[in-house]
PDB file of C-alpha atoms in Angstrom:
ATOM      1  CA  MET Q   1      28.180   7.871   8.503  1.00 52.00           C
ATOM      2  CA  SER Q   2      29.223   4.468   7.193  1.00 50.00           C
ATOM      3  CA  LYS Q   3      32.485   2.903   8.251  1.00 55.00           C
ATOM      4  CA  PRO Q   4      34.774   1.701   5.444  1.00 60.00           C
ATOM      5  CA  GLY Q   5      34.568  -2.044   4.827  1.00 62.00           C
ATOM      6  CA  LYS Q   6      31.487  -2.538   7.014  1.00 71.00           C
ATOM      7  CA  ALA Q   7      27.967  -3.350   5.886  1.00 77.00           C
ATOM      8  CA  ARG Q   8      25.954  -0.547   7.400  1.00 83.00           C
ATOM      9  CA  TYR Q   9      22.676   0.747   6.044  1.00 84.00           C
ATOM     10  CA  ARG Q  10      20.695   3.923   6.589  1.00 87.00           C
ATOM     11  CA  LEU Q  11      17.112   2.894   7.179  1.00 88.00           C
ATOM     12  CA  GLU Q  12      15.793   5.980   5.390  1.00 88.00           C
ATOM     13  CA  THR Q  13      17.791   5.030   2.291  1.00 86.00           C
ATOM     14  CA  VAL Q  14      16.655   1.408   2.431  1.00 85.00           C
ATOM     15  CA  LYS Q  15      13.010   2.444   2.729  1.00 87.00           C
ATOM     16  CA  ARG Q  16      13.407   4.948  -0.119  1.00 88.00           C
ATOM     17  CA  SER Q  17      14.723   2.188  -2.396  1.00 86.00           C
ATOM     18  CA  TYR Q  18      11.572   0.148  -1.720  1.00 86.00           C
ATOM     19  CA  VAL Q  19       9.276   3.164  -2.078  1.00 88.00           C
ATOM     20  CA  ASP Q  20      10.861   3.908  -5.453  1.00 87.00           C
ATOM     21  CA  ALA Q  21      10.637   0.267  -6.556  1.00 86.00           C
ATOM     22  CA  VAL Q  22       6.905  -0.070  -5.849  1.00 87.00           C
ATOM     23  CA  GLY Q  23       5.915   3.453  -6.918  1.00 88.00           C
ATOM     24  CA  GLY Q  24       5.110   5.044  -3.584  1.00 91.00           C
ATOM     25  CA  GLU Q  25       3.856   4.411  -0.076  1.00 93.00           C
ATOM     26  CA  ARG Q  26       0.206   4.665  -1.127  1.00 96.00           C
ATOM     27  CA  VAL Q  27      -1.817   3.011  -3.858  1.00 96.00           C
ATOM     28  CA  GLU Q  28      -4.087   5.423  -5.706  1.00 96.00           C
ATOM     29  CA  PHE Q  29      -6.975   4.307  -7.857  1.00 96.00           C
ATOM     30  CA  GLU Q  30      -9.712   6.048  -9.787  1.00 94.00           C
ATOM     31  CA  PHE Q  31     -13.377   5.256  -9.759  1.00 91.00           C
ATOM     32  CA  GLY Q  32     -16.302   6.865 -11.501  1.00 88.00           C
ATOM     33  CA  PRO Q  33     -17.048   8.510 -14.808  1.00 88.00           C
ATOM     34  CA  GLU Q  34     -14.145   8.684 -17.231  1.00 89.00           C
ATOM     35  CA  ASP Q  35     -14.478  12.469 -17.531  1.00 93.00           C
ATOM     36  CA  ASP Q  36     -14.645  13.076 -13.750  1.00 90.00           C
ATOM     37  CA  PRO Q  37     -13.272  10.123 -11.771  1.00 92.00           C
ATOM     38  CA  LYS Q  38     -12.762  10.288  -8.030  1.00 94.00           C
ATOM     39  CA  VAL Q  39      -9.369   9.325  -6.662  1.00 95.00           C
ATOM     40  CA  PHE Q  40      -9.094   7.054  -3.639  1.00 97.00           C
ATOM     41  CA  SER Q  41      -6.055   5.562  -1.931  1.00 96.00           C
ATOM     42  CA  PHE Q  42      -4.828   3.154   0.699  1.00 97.00           C
ATOM     43  CA  PRO Q  43      -1.388   2.278   2.095  1.00 96.00           C
ATOM     44  CA  HIS Q  44       0.747   0.154  -0.201  1.00 95.00           C
ATOM     45  CA  PRO Q  45       0.726  -3.421   1.144  1.00 93.00           C
ATOM     46  CA  ILE Q  46       4.426  -3.362   2.039  1.00 90.00           C
ATOM     47  CA  PHE Q  47       3.930  -0.085   3.921  1.00 92.00           C
ATOM     48  CA  THR Q  48       0.691  -1.002   5.686  1.00 92.00           C
ATOM     49  CA  PRO Q  49       1.069  -0.087   9.369  1.00 93.00           C
ATOM     50  CA  ASP Q  50       1.160  -3.055  11.747  1.00 95.00           C
ATOM     51  CA  SER Q  51      -2.088  -2.003  13.425  1.00 95.00           C
ATOM     52  CA  MET Q  52      -3.894  -1.905  10.076  1.00 95.00           C
ATOM     53  CA  GLN Q  53      -2.362  -5.236   9.016  1.00 93.00           C
ATOM     54  CA  LYS Q  54      -3.666  -6.836  12.222  1.00 96.00           C
ATOM     55  CA  GLU Q  55      -7.143  -5.465  11.488  1.00 96.00           C
ATOM     56  CA  LEU Q  56      -6.980  -6.771   7.916  1.00 94.00           C
ATOM     57  CA  ASN Q  57      -5.971 -10.211   9.157  1.00 94.00           C
ATOM     58  CA  LYS Q  58      -9.049 -10.290  11.419  1.00 95.00           C
ATOM     59  CA  ALA Q  59     -11.414  -8.828   8.806  1.00 94.00           C
ATOM     60  CA  GLU Q  60     -14.243 -11.044   7.660  1.00 95.00           C
ATOM     61  CA  GLY Q  61     -15.173 -10.356   4.056  1.00 94.00           C
ATOM     62  CA  ASP Q  62     -14.354  -7.780   1.430  1.00 94.00           C
ATOM     63  CA  GLU Q  63     -16.501  -5.031   2.942  1.00 95.00           C
ATOM     64  CA  ALA Q  64     -14.631  -5.210   6.239  1.00 96.00           C
ATOM     65  CA  SER Q  65     -11.295  -5.154   4.400  1.00 95.00           C
ATOM     66  CA  ALA Q  66     -12.340  -2.208   2.231  1.00 96.00           C
ATOM     67  CA  ARG Q  67     -13.525  -0.283   5.321  1.00 96.00           C
ATOM     68  CA  ILE Q  68     -10.129  -0.775   6.928  1.00 96.00           C
ATOM     69  CA  LEU Q  69      -8.149   0.090   3.792  1.00 96.00           C
ATOM     70  CA  LEU Q  70     -10.171   3.148   2.781  1.00 97.00           C
ATOM     71  CA  GLY Q  71     -10.863   4.473   6.274  1.00 96.00           C
ATOM     72  CA  ASP Q  72     -12.548   7.897   6.016  1.00 97.00           C
ATOM     73  CA  GLN Q  73     -12.894   7.463   2.245  1.00 97.00           C
ATOM     74  CA  PHE Q  74     -15.099   4.374   2.547  1.00 97.00           C
ATOM     75  CA  ASP Q  75     -18.498   6.098   2.682  1.00 96.00           C
ATOM     76  CA  GLU Q  76     -17.667   8.350  -0.260  1.00 95.00           C
ATOM     77  CA  PHE Q  77     -16.495   5.333  -2.255  1.00 96.00           C
ATOM     78  CA  VAL Q  78     -19.684   3.366  -1.565  1.00 95.00           C
ATOM     79  CA  GLU Q  79     -21.926   6.401  -2.193  1.00 92.00           C
ATOM     80  CA  ALA Q  80     -20.237   6.780  -5.596  1.00 90.00           C
ATOM     81  CA  GLY Q  81     -21.240   3.192  -6.383  1.00 91.00           C
ATOM     82  CA  GLY Q  82     -17.879   1.631  -5.570  1.00 93.00           C
ATOM     83  CA  ASP Q  83     -17.505  -2.125  -5.388  1.00 93.00           C
ATOM     84  CA  VAL Q  84     -15.817  -3.292  -2.185  1.00 94.00           C
ATOM     85  CA  ASN Q  85     -14.812  -6.578  -3.799  1.00 94.00           C
ATOM     86  CA  SER Q  86     -12.760  -4.667  -6.375  1.00 94.00           C
ATOM     87  CA  VAL Q  87     -10.870  -2.840  -3.611  1.00 95.00           C
ATOM     88  CA  ALA Q  88      -9.999  -6.155  -1.983  1.00 92.00           C
ATOM     89  CA  LEU Q  89      -8.895  -7.598  -5.337  1.00 93.00           C
ATOM     90  CA  LEU Q  90      -6.748  -4.536  -6.035  1.00 95.00           C
ATOM     91  CA  TYR Q  91      -5.067  -4.856  -2.631  1.00 93.00           C
ATOM     92  CA  VAL Q  92      -4.332  -8.556  -3.174  1.00 92.00           C
ATOM     93  CA  GLY Q  93      -3.058  -7.917  -6.708  1.00 93.00           C
ATOM     94  CA  ILE Q  94      -0.759  -5.100  -5.582  1.00 94.00           C
ATOM     95  CA  ARG Q  95       0.489  -7.220  -2.660  1.00 90.00           C
ATOM     96  CA  ASN Q  96       1.304 -10.132  -4.990  1.00 90.00           C
ATOM     97  CA  GLN Q  97       3.036  -7.845  -7.481  1.00 90.00           C
ATOM     98  CA  ALA Q  98       5.018  -6.241  -4.653  1.00 86.00           C
ATOM     99  CA  GLN Q  99       6.358  -9.605  -3.519  1.00 82.00           C
ATOM    100  CA  ASP Q 100       8.014 -10.057  -6.916  1.00 81.00           C
ATOM    101  CA  THR Q 101       9.279  -6.467  -6.983  1.00 80.00           C
ATOM    102  CA  VAL Q 102      10.633  -6.488  -3.438  1.00 72.00           C
ATOM    103  CA  GLY Q 103      12.584  -9.650  -4.182  1.00 74.00           C
ATOM    104  CA  LYS Q 104      14.508  -7.781  -6.871  1.00 76.00           C
ATOM    105  CA  VAL Q 105      15.383  -4.684  -4.784  1.00 76.00           C
ATOM    106  CA  ARG Q 106      18.943  -4.422  -3.562  1.00 73.00           C
ATOM    107  CA  PRO Q 107      19.013  -1.774  -0.835  1.00 71.00           C
ATOM    108  CA  THR Q 108      21.821   0.717  -1.060  1.00 68.00           C
ATOM    109  CA  LYS Q 109      23.865   1.684   1.947  1.00 66.00           C
ATOM    110  CA  GLY Q 110      23.319   5.419   1.367  1.00 62.00           C
TER     111      GLY Q 110
END
């Protein structure tokens, strides 16, 4: 419980404010025919676990990055004709957009 007059935050509340601002902890995207697209996802860039972020930093090329981001979904994505470069571009675009969004969030004390 917060003390009067003190700046104290509940981490769960702070995280929730960022989750709400960026639209969730995961990024979902569709790929495939318009009438029957497949849905894939990866962690939102601001919620990417440290271990995954370290792997992404070491990754060489878009295929390596897409493998890391999609994990178990990678083979299905490629078999469906997915373009690994597009996954990398989506990740970078979402990360850049998030930087602007995160700068505007004012966490509540909750």
